[in-house]
Amino acid sequence: MSKDNIKGFKLNNNLCLIQLWITFIVTCSIQFASCELIIVQTALGNISGSIEEVTSYDDTGNPSVMFFAQYLSIPYAEPPIRFRRPEPKTPWAGEYNGTFYRPACYHQGDPARVGTFHVKTAMMSEDCLTLDIYAPNSTIVNQSSLPVLVFLYSSPGYSSAFAADVLCTVGDVVVVVINFRQGMLGFFSLGSEAASGNYGLFDQQMALQWIAKYIHSFGGDPKKVTLVGHSFGASNAIYHTLYPGNRGLIHRVVALSGTALLPSGGKSYVRNSIETGVLEEIGCQRASDADIMSCLRGKSLTDILNALDKKSFTFAPSVDGTFLRSYPEVMITDLAKDDNSTKELEFLNVDLMLGLNNMEGGAHVALLWAERLNTTYNEFNVSRADIRNIVVPIAIKRTFGSNISQAITQTVNFQYNDVTGTDDPQRLRQRVVDLFTDIDVAAPLVRTGNVHALLGQGSTYLYQFSEPLNLTQAPVWLSGANRADDVHFLFGFSERGLQFVNHVTGFTPTVEQRVLSTRLIKMIAKFARTGNPNPLSAAGDPQWPEYDTTSTTYLDISAAHVTPKHHFREPFMTFWTSVVPELLTATSQNATSPLVCPKEIGHTIKVNLVSAENIIIALSIVSFCLLCACVLLVCLSVAREPTLYSNSKYAVMKTPNLSETPSISGPSDS
């Protein structure tokens, strides 16, 4: 049997190598069980990995032991120069040891407040541009060419917290998890050639190039690459579909709890300004950009990290003219033009799956509002006044900017506050969770799905995950799935990965949760194969319909049921995709933020009758209240100035001062 026949695989043991040449087809599973190391030949050089075993569960909850190969911390680029784009990895002599994890990329932030994934402190280094590969036994025994899932984690994070042993074996896919630069080291920008930013995105793109060239040696099919991102990683995945350099490198995208867009009219995630305050903290304020960068590269990493710990700084992707030629909102608007400038982008060509948890906003309660309202997240209570005066204004400011009409804030308060006058703590808490689930995740996903479904050539699917895990970073009163709960199911509760995550200490999944994990993995694996997750794995499962803008169809997933539904999170989604954009246009108060309404991308969002009816009723109530207020003002005017009517046959109405019209708000809290 030639080297071509075994696709570059060797065992790092002479006896096993002889046995492999003689009886590879019949007995290779025995060989791999007894010989722990495996070698892959690539054009870069030899890479050693290890054969491991993992316990997985089938659709009925029966466990079985499966084998897989893992190749850890493979360098896909040269050690990076600080604040410069990565360079391709050059070939090495000898054998690269891929049997253990190397240091993660540096990231700043209080590890107790990262929320969705409370990762443990790991060894970190600037020399961190590596990737991990997990391949099922079929890639070794049968020389399979399997679909490839490339996972982009949220920030802060690192690859070893997302061990894909269960995911690769249950899904029968090759999984790649990328380490990339984050925070300031990944996204600091001066908006000039000296520091153009987006280094983290270019790291990921370099990894995608590496995968296209070398993944076939590990049993992966470079023509079936699905980019899977969570939260910040999901927005990055969408950015990659807008970069011409990724043409042909990405075929499908799964965006979990994130996208490149905000609700229509919202401030872009992409920045065009720099964090100038960080230069002062580090001590690198200089006259020229070149001098600034020379100073930053001369500072020790300890100096930089200490400065970042003193204040809160935000570093995000920026418009650099290369990776992001403009704001994602503008680029997606241009997709409707169907000109040559958009044909090189993959957004409309890829198959797209969007997913979220039904109570994503629970993370906000845990990380932001409990502290702001001076309580713990497990004892979190909020009043109607808190929602009206604190929660809604801050939510609107962080999404739409400070120059926003008060009418927008009042309308959002009316939509989400409990205007019935009840003070039920659970009901009010749920309103806060709903607000941030919708404004941060659901509405952006729907906006993305609407564009893709209407203009794209690929398929579009949407799911809502409703199975709670109740891990330690979620409030005890949260009755649904918190942010990132579905990611734990996707990775099959891998013990190799969970050892790096603090908030799962002591957690043991139930048989029902393991079964649901298997079902979710198989859905996404089928999508990675064909762009269609159907048929679903369990007997009697329904068909998962494609997403469309008329009925906004989606799949609701929990241990109790897997059910297709329509009118996703209505009437709230119509509120964000139709009502708010129209109000923004009418008030013309949001000029500082890129404003892209649905009509600007060549279509009008269709509103189903039930949703429209709800909106009409709500607006009618508001109008009635305003009318009553005006009548009251008229009556007061008449009562206070009787002389205006004494000499007239007919009553003359004094025109009320419009500035005295009462604002729209919930009932008094007294």
XYZ file of C-alpha atoms in Angstrom:
670
model
C 0.000 0.000 0.000
C 1.525 3.340 -1.066
C 1.755 6.562 0.894
C -0.958 8.020 -1.331
C -3.301 5.218 -0.296
C -3.064 6.134 3.374
C -3.247 9.894 2.637
C -0.131 10.771 4.533
C -1.011 9.015 7.788
C 1.672 7.048 9.630
C 1.914 5.684 13.106
C 4.784 6.811 15.293
C 5.773 3.252 16.157
C 7.684 0.831 13.931
C 5.701 -2.270 14.888
C 2.405 -0.485 14.315
C 3.687 0.864 10.991
C 4.457 -2.676 9.710
C 1.051 -3.932 10.840
C -0.629 -0.948 9.191
C 0.988 -1.715 5.803
C -0.112 -5.358 5.974
C -3.607 -5.233 7.430
C -4.723 -1.594 7.340
C -8.299 -2.082 6.128
C -9.177 -4.991 8.425
C -7.482 -4.110 11.676
C -6.721 -0.389 11.697
C -9.171 0.356 14.487
C -7.253 -2.099 16.675
C -3.973 -0.479 15.640
C -5.198 2.992 16.564
C -6.454 1.788 19.912
C -3.031 0.373 20.753
C -0.870 3.052 19.074
C -1.633 6.462 20.493
C 0.278 8.630 18.016
C -0.446 9.355 14.377
C 1.540 11.400 11.867
C 0.127 13.473 9.012
C 2.302 14.543 6.094
C 1.686 18.035 4.705
C 3.574 20.375 2.396
C 4.596 22.352 5.495
C 6.044 19.311 7.240
C 4.976 16.354 9.342
C 2.456 16.879 12.143
C 1.914 14.365 14.922
C -1.432 13.961 16.627
C -3.008 11.463 18.956
C -5.794 8.915 18.743
C -8.262 9.457 21.590
C -11.567 7.990 22.698
C -14.738 9.715 23.824
C -18.124 8.585 25.098
C -21.002 9.849 22.983
C -24.755 9.262 23.075
C -27.209 8.322 20.346
C -30.741 9.654 19.761
C -32.155 7.404 22.468
C -29.522 8.168 25.115
C -27.472 4.987 24.747
C -23.743 5.614 25.298
C -20.938 4.280 23.133
C -17.161 4.740 22.971
C -15.872 6.307 19.748
C -12.367 7.101 18.506
C -11.092 10.306 16.959
C -7.818 12.019 16.087
C -6.798 15.366 17.523
C -4.026 17.653 16.314
C -3.485 20.517 18.729
C -2.016 24.014 18.391
C -0.855 23.703 14.782
C 0.701 27.018 13.681
C -1.100 28.516 10.678
C 1.019 31.697 10.611
C 4.402 32.932 11.676
C 4.662 34.442 15.194
C 2.953 37.808 14.657
C 4.546 41.206 14.912
C 2.490 43.347 17.262
C -0.161 45.405 15.412
C 0.707 43.977 12.014
C -1.099 41.537 9.769
C -0.064 37.880 9.973
C 2.356 36.206 7.599
C 1.871 32.635 6.269
C 3.627 29.823 8.100
C 6.758 28.629 6.341
C 7.695 24.913 6.169
C 9.528 23.399 9.089
C 12.081 20.644 9.346
C 11.321 17.515 11.345
C 8.027 16.767 13.048
C 5.660 19.198 14.753
C 4.253 17.823 18.012
C 0.495 18.374 17.920
C -0.370 16.373 21.023
C -0.730 19.247 23.516
C -2.110 22.781 23.726
C 0.134 25.845 23.406
C -0.574 29.246 25.018
C -3.725 31.150 24.098
C -3.821 34.657 22.663
C -3.755 37.489 25.194
C -7.049 39.080 26.101
C -8.007 41.619 28.734
C -11.104 41.725 30.900
C -12.258 40.650 34.321
C -12.637 36.855 34.041
C -15.465 36.932 36.565
C -17.576 39.099 34.272
C -17.180 37.577 30.827
C -20.612 36.097 31.310
C -21.343 33.643 28.556
C -18.128 31.635 28.892
C -16.320 32.141 32.182
C -13.070 30.636 30.923
C -10.322 29.806 33.360
C -7.059 31.665 33.278
C -4.752 30.059 30.737
C -1.151 30.488 29.685
C -1.109 33.329 27.171
C 1.373 34.580 24.618
C 1.581 36.862 21.603
C 2.887 33.838 19.696
C -0.552 32.239 19.594
C -1.712 31.896 15.987
C -2.575 28.214 16.084
C -5.543 25.983 15.347
C -6.827 22.677 16.701
C -8.188 19.911 14.446
C -10.559 17.144 15.566
C -11.275 14.372 13.072
C -13.500 11.296 13.510
C -12.151 7.784 13.105
C -13.601 7.543 9.590
C -10.972 9.985 8.312
C -8.303 7.488 9.340
C -9.929 4.134 8.632
C -11.846 4.947 5.456
C -9.795 7.902 4.221
C -13.006 9.947 4.174
C -13.325 13.497 2.905
C -15.744 15.076 5.357
C -17.377 18.506 5.751
C -15.354 20.961 7.822
C -16.733 23.079 10.679
C -14.524 26.056 11.564
C -15.415 27.528 14.957
C -14.880 31.171 15.959
C -15.434 31.698 19.690
C -16.613 34.879 21.337
C -14.099 37.184 22.965
C -12.455 36.681 25.388
C -11.831 33.019 24.738
C -9.392 30.408 23.522
C -9.543 27.205 21.527
C -8.923 24.626 24.262
C -12.219 25.588 25.948
C -14.008 24.259 22.843
C -12.690 20.719 22.477
C -14.670 19.159 19.626
C -14.293 15.457 20.425
C -18.054 14.852 20.761
C -18.956 17.245 17.939
C -16.656 15.577 15.409
C -17.617 11.987 16.279
C -21.394 12.450 16.561
C -21.578 14.755 13.544
C -18.994 12.803 11.504
C -17.322 16.071 10.523
C -13.840 17.541 10.804
C -13.793 20.444 13.283
C -11.214 23.243 13.367
C -11.053 25.730 16.271
C -8.964 28.851 15.636
C -6.951 30.955 18.061
C -6.768 34.602 16.965
C -5.695 37.934 18.419
C -8.382 39.685 20.484
C -8.990 42.985 22.227
C -6.405 45.695 21.690
C -3.814 43.349 20.168
C -6.377 42.192 17.618
C -8.326 45.345 16.801
C -6.451 48.523 17.781
C -6.519 51.017 14.939
C -5.319 54.539 14.215
C -7.252 54.620 10.955
C -4.036 54.965 8.984
C -1.482 52.776 7.254
C 0.611 52.785 10.421
C -2.130 50.880 12.273
C -5.026 49.855 10.056
C -6.567 47.435 12.577
C -8.556 44.211 12.030
C -5.534 42.034 12.830
C -7.809 39.458 14.449
C -9.918 39.223 11.287
C -6.810 38.801 9.162
C -5.635 36.072 11.563
C -8.893 34.205 10.957
C -8.606 34.727 7.213
C -5.065 33.348 7.241
C -6.407 30.271 9.037
C -9.093 29.873 6.345
C -6.378 29.942 3.689
C -4.447 27.309 5.640
C -7.562 25.128 5.827
C -8.154 25.428 2.085
C -4.608 24.228 1.401
C -4.046 21.536 4.013
C -7.294 20.257 5.544
C -7.542 17.423 2.987
C -4.546 15.822 4.707
C -6.656 15.519 7.855
C -9.707 14.051 6.119
C -11.566 17.329 5.503
C -13.165 18.530 2.272
C -11.938 22.070 1.442
C -15.018 22.532 -0.772
C -17.398 22.059 2.175
C -16.230 24.593 4.758
C -18.827 25.918 7.209
C -17.881 28.869 9.382
C -19.559 28.607 12.817
C -19.357 31.652 15.064
C -20.763 32.515 18.473
C -21.594 36.088 19.549
C -18.536 38.196 18.583
C -17.352 35.201 16.559
C -20.701 35.154 14.735
C -20.354 38.791 13.692
C -16.839 37.963 12.487
C -18.252 35.094 10.434
C -20.589 37.525 8.649
C -17.706 39.967 8.089
C -15.838 37.169 6.338
C -18.655 36.810 3.812
C -18.189 40.512 2.976
C -14.431 40.229 2.298
C -13.534 39.525 -1.358
C -10.391 37.634 -0.313
C -12.558 34.825 1.073
C -14.095 33.992 -2.286
C -14.283 30.194 -2.486
C -13.004 29.645 1.076
C -16.419 29.653 2.814
C -19.488 27.735 1.663
C -21.863 27.948 4.617
C -22.214 30.027 7.783
C -23.822 29.257 11.137
C -24.195 32.488 13.152
C -25.116 31.860 16.800
C -26.279 34.791 18.952
C -24.650 37.405 16.764
C -24.386 39.059 13.378
C -22.714 42.038 11.728
C -25.824 44.209 12.003
C -27.799 45.940 14.728
C -31.495 46.841 14.563
C -32.233 49.186 11.658
C -30.777 52.587 12.405
C -28.512 51.340 15.186
C -24.878 52.276 15.580
C -22.600 49.904 13.729
C -20.462 47.360 15.567
C -17.708 48.536 13.239
C -15.881 51.626 14.474
C -14.309 54.544 12.644
C -12.736 56.121 15.723
C -9.862 55.083 17.942
C -9.618 54.655 21.694
C -7.341 57.663 22.250
C -7.574 57.291 26.017
C -5.616 54.057 25.922
C -2.582 55.867 24.482
C -2.544 58.184 27.472
C -2.839 55.269 29.900
C 0.018 53.399 28.222
C 2.123 56.540 27.839
C 2.348 56.525 24.052
C 0.826 59.844 23.035
C 3.021 61.036 20.180
C 2.823 63.553 17.344
C 2.791 61.037 14.492
C 1.132 57.659 13.982
C 4.500 56.106 13.204
C 5.894 57.304 16.534
C 2.808 56.026 18.372
C 3.229 52.555 16.911
C 6.952 52.535 17.628
C 6.155 53.346 21.252
C 3.450 50.656 21.508
C 5.717 47.995 20.037
C 8.432 48.999 22.477
C 6.225 48.606 25.541
C 6.210 45.357 27.456
C 2.996 43.386 27.275
C 2.679 43.776 31.040
C 2.621 47.575 30.654
C -0.140 47.337 28.039
C -2.266 44.895 30.006
C -1.901 46.909 33.224
C -3.099 50.015 31.393
C -6.087 48.155 29.967
C -7.072 46.964 33.437
C -7.337 50.523 34.768
C -10.262 51.578 32.584
C -12.808 50.029 30.273
C -11.740 50.238 26.648
C -13.560 48.791 23.650
C -11.757 47.508 20.577
C -13.755 46.383 17.576
C -13.383 45.829 13.821
C -12.915 49.024 11.841
C -13.371 50.233 8.286
C -9.855 49.741 6.946
C -10.531 49.935 3.196
C -9.317 46.366 2.709
C -11.061 43.778 4.853
C -14.017 46.067 5.526
C -14.314 48.554 2.705
C -17.283 50.225 4.400
C -19.797 49.672 7.173
C -21.517 46.275 6.937
C -24.873 48.091 6.720
C -23.697 49.953 3.628
C -22.113 46.863 2.054
C -25.279 44.825 2.554
C -27.294 47.710 1.097
C -25.065 47.575 -1.968
C -25.852 43.877 -2.414
C -29.242 44.883 -3.809
C -27.554 46.766 -6.658
C -26.390 43.536 -8.293
C -23.292 45.187 -9.763
C -19.790 43.820 -10.225
C -18.567 45.214 -6.917
C -20.823 42.829 -4.981
C -20.407 39.673 -7.067
C -17.085 38.903 -5.389
C -18.717 38.794 -1.947
C -19.913 35.487 -0.500
C -22.781 36.722 1.663
C -25.490 36.016 -0.900
C -23.851 32.796 -2.117
C -23.429 30.941 1.172
C -26.094 28.893 2.922
C -26.924 30.632 6.197
C -28.211 29.273 9.511
C -29.050 31.734 12.302
C -29.603 30.655 15.903
C -30.245 32.145 19.316
C -31.393 31.226 22.818
C -34.870 32.313 23.836
C -33.613 34.287 26.869
C -30.308 35.716 25.656
C -30.942 38.794 27.787
C -30.286 36.809 30.964
C -26.593 37.482 30.421
C -27.253 41.229 30.587
C -28.990 40.892 33.927
C -26.035 38.914 35.258
C -23.343 41.245 33.926
C -24.822 44.715 33.814
C -28.153 45.471 35.372
C -27.794 43.744 38.722
C -24.656 45.780 39.443
C -26.122 49.000 38.048
C -29.266 48.622 40.164
C -27.229 47.639 43.235
C -28.385 44.052 43.664
C -27.204 40.531 42.903
C -28.396 38.869 39.720
C -30.082 36.062 41.652
C -31.997 38.603 43.732
C -32.512 40.979 40.831
C -35.673 43.070 41.125
C -36.638 45.961 38.894
C -39.519 48.418 39.101
C -41.517 49.965 36.301
C -39.777 53.254 37.105
C -36.369 51.557 36.781
C -37.310 50.242 33.352
C -38.673 53.599 32.228
C -35.947 55.847 33.657
C -32.807 53.672 33.576
C -33.037 50.442 31.591
C -34.750 51.651 28.406
C -32.778 54.951 28.053
C -29.445 53.164 28.444
C -30.473 50.394 26.037
C -31.501 52.966 23.423
C -28.340 55.048 23.890
C -25.972 52.088 23.494
C -27.833 50.891 20.392
C -28.760 54.109 18.590
C -26.479 56.746 20.101
C -27.141 59.736 22.324
C -28.716 61.957 19.655
C -32.011 60.124 19.606
C -35.559 61.417 19.766
C -37.307 61.079 23.101
C -40.243 59.669 21.154
C -38.189 56.572 20.344
C -37.354 55.979 24.010
C -40.963 56.490 25.048
C -42.213 54.097 22.371
C -39.751 51.386 23.425
C -40.774 51.875 27.054
C -44.419 51.485 26.068
C -43.589 48.271 24.174
C -41.545 46.607 26.935
C -42.626 48.099 30.250
C -45.619 46.709 32.119
C -48.089 49.516 31.431
C -50.893 47.543 33.106
C -49.604 48.831 36.429
C -48.686 45.518 38.045
C -45.442 45.216 39.974
C -44.898 41.475 39.695
C -41.082 41.028 39.997
C -40.918 38.005 37.703
C -42.959 39.755 35.024
C -40.812 42.895 35.150
C -37.568 40.896 35.162
C -38.801 39.038 32.113
C -39.493 42.337 30.334
C -35.846 43.335 30.822
C -34.676 39.944 29.530
C -36.988 40.246 26.506
C -35.774 43.749 25.694
C -32.120 42.745 25.523
C -32.832 39.434 23.825
C -34.616 41.352 21.072
C -32.508 44.472 20.691
C -29.112 42.745 20.905
C -29.726 39.406 19.210
C -33.159 38.598 17.782
C -33.813 41.774 15.775
C -30.292 41.834 14.224
C -30.626 38.153 13.279
C -34.028 38.754 11.682
C -32.660 41.727 9.778
C -29.790 39.594 8.493
C -32.106 36.717 7.654
C -34.504 39.006 5.773
C -31.759 40.276 3.485
C -30.322 36.829 2.867
C -33.695 35.162 2.275
C -34.816 37.834 -0.186
C -31.606 38.406 -2.131
C -29.391 35.379 -1.510
C -28.843 32.324 -3.665
C -28.265 30.020 -0.691
C -30.693 28.584 1.840
C -31.685 30.419 5.038
C -32.657 28.734 8.322
C -33.463 30.108 11.780
C -33.748 28.329 15.126
C -34.585 29.353 18.686
C -33.118 27.217 21.461
C -35.369 26.982 24.520
C -33.722 24.363 26.745
C -32.284 25.943 29.935
C -29.067 24.708 31.530
C -29.260 26.869 34.678
C -25.483 27.092 34.985
C -23.901 29.270 37.648
C -23.589 32.343 35.402
C -27.376 32.406 34.812
C -29.863 33.888 37.304
C -31.684 31.151 39.225
C -35.050 32.648 38.250
C -34.319 32.488 34.505
C -36.758 29.981 33.039
C -35.313 29.693 29.530
C -32.016 29.274 27.698
C -29.366 31.865 28.521
C -26.761 33.106 26.066
C -24.325 30.336 25.035
C -26.461 27.498 26.409
C -26.841 26.137 22.872
C -23.054 26.200 22.407
C -22.637 23.737 25.286
C -25.117 21.446 23.541
C -23.336 21.890 20.211
C -20.040 20.742 21.719
C -21.735 17.813 23.438
C -20.682 18.755 26.982
C -17.145 17.672 26.149
C -15.255 16.918 29.338
C -12.021 17.948 27.620
C -13.432 21.410 26.983
C -15.466 21.908 30.143
C -12.381 21.549 32.316
C -11.358 25.006 31.046
C -14.717 26.636 31.915
C -15.465 27.735 35.483
C -19.223 28.132 35.414
C -19.882 24.440 34.708
C -18.130 23.182 37.838
C -20.223 20.392 39.306
C -22.579 20.303 36.332
C -23.595 16.914 34.943
C -25.944 16.852 31.932
C -29.022 14.670 32.099
C -29.712 11.900 29.604
C -32.395 14.109 28.025
C -29.876 16.921 27.580
C -27.338 14.559 26.021
C -29.996 13.312 23.590
C -30.866 16.897 22.656
C -27.159 17.617 22.188
C -26.916 14.719 19.726
C -29.921 15.990 17.798
C -28.535 19.546 17.553
C -25.136 18.293 16.423
C -26.713 16.175 13.676
C -28.839 19.093 12.466
C -25.827 21.352 12.037
C -23.687 18.533 10.580
C -26.344 17.849 7.918
C -26.499 21.556 7.154
C -22.713 21.543 6.733
C -23.010 18.675 4.231
C -25.776 19.949 1.997
C -27.026 23.337 3.174
C -30.201 21.609 4.394
C -30.560 20.250 7.972
C -33.400 17.927 6.935
C -34.361 15.244 7.575
C -34.007 15.748 11.323
C -32.484 12.846 13.221
C -35.223 11.519 15.527
C -38.083 9.371 14.248
C -41.227 11.417 13.739
C -39.393 14.759 13.662
C -41.060 17.388 11.460
C -39.557 19.129 8.464
C -37.545 22.236 9.299
C -38.859 24.847 6.834
C -36.625 27.473 5.303
C -36.885 30.980 6.698
C -38.975 33.472 4.743
C -39.812 37.109 5.409
C -43.581 36.670 5.238
C -44.162 34.084 7.961
C -40.666 34.307 9.574
C -40.535 30.545 10.040
C -38.158 29.004 12.565
C -37.512 25.827 14.537
C -38.091 25.906 18.297
C -35.723 23.419 19.959
C -35.948 21.967 23.460
C -35.776 18.556 25.129
C -39.591 18.443 25.247
C -40.167 19.269 21.587
C -38.577 20.176 18.264
C -41.311 22.184 16.557
C -41.488 24.379 13.441
C -43.195 27.693 14.202
C -43.897 30.956 12.429
C -44.108 34.685 13.234
C -40.827 34.660 15.156
C -41.017 36.664 18.427
C -43.917 38.782 17.218
C -45.024 41.515 17.637
C -41.551 42.548 18.839
C -39.750 41.780 15.583
C -42.162 43.870 13.528
C -41.640 46.613 16.100
C -37.859 46.600 15.512
C -37.822 45.938 11.761
C -40.674 48.240 10.758
C -42.024 50.585 13.443
C -38.720 51.828 14.905
C -37.074 52.469 11.492
C -40.100 54.512 10.429
C -39.950 56.521 13.657
C -36.226 57.104 13.147
C -36.873 58.351 9.641
C -39.698 60.593 10.818
C -37.759 62.168 13.670
C -34.478 62.472 11.715
C -32.573 62.569 14.980
C -30.076 59.773 14.320
C -27.901 61.406 11.700
C -24.642 60.404 13.397
C -25.224 56.674 12.862
C -25.424 54.774 9.573
C -29.165 54.462 8.908
C -30.263 51.572 6.756
C -33.968 50.862 6.622
C -35.495 47.808 4.948
C -36.723 49.856 1.986
C -33.144 50.908 1.242
C -32.176 47.336 0.409
C -34.821 47.114 -2.233
C -37.770 45.696 -0.374
C -40.393 46.348 2.243
C -40.602 43.977 5.194
C -43.957 42.222 4.983
C -45.995 42.337 8.189
C -48.436 39.555 8.940
C -51.977 40.587 9.838
C -51.797 39.530 13.469
C -48.653 41.583 14.077
C -50.041 44.585 12.232
C -53.244 44.386 14.252
C -51.258 44.421 17.521
C -49.253 47.429 16.409
C -52.355 49.320 15.291
C -54.030 48.642 18.631
C -50.930 49.801 20.539
C -50.607 52.994 18.512
C -54.330 53.617 18.843
C -54.041 53.469 22.632
C -51.163 55.953 22.551
C -53.134 58.275 20.256
C -56.198 58.034 22.509
C -54.104 58.951 25.558
C -52.663 61.979 23.748
C -56.161 63.049 22.667
C -57.415 62.811 26.241
C -54.469 64.906 27.403
C -55.263 67.586 24.833
C -58.928 67.658 25.860
C -57.878 67.992 29.500
C -55.630 70.939 28.639
C -58.483 72.595 26.768
C -60.814 72.180 29.733
C -58.222 73.635 32.085
C -57.727 76.604 29.773
C -61.464 77.242 29.636
C -61.777 77.035 33.405
C -58.895 79.420 34.055
C -59.882 82.156 31.523
C -63.662 82.668 31.508
C -63.394 86.248 30.172
C -62.520 84.922 26.715
C -66.043 83.601 26.333
C -68.208 86.207 28.087
C -68.870 88.486 25.108
C -69.109 85.869 22.399
C -72.088 83.973 21.081
C -69.854 80.981 20.465
C -67.151 79.516 22.674
C -63.649 80.249 21.474
C -61.072 77.530 22.223
C -57.644 78.637 23.309
C -54.970 76.750 21.400
C -52.999 74.641 23.872
C -49.217 74.955 24.038
C -47.834 71.846 22.389
C -44.780 71.920 24.631
C -47.081 71.183 27.563
C -48.341 67.916 26.050
C -47.567 65.162 28.577
C -44.977 62.580 27.590
C -45.864 58.985 26.837
C -44.917 56.843 29.815
C -46.233 54.102 32.007
C -48.696 54.765 34.818
C -47.485 56.329 38.015
C -45.677 54.021 40.407
C -47.397 55.451 43.439
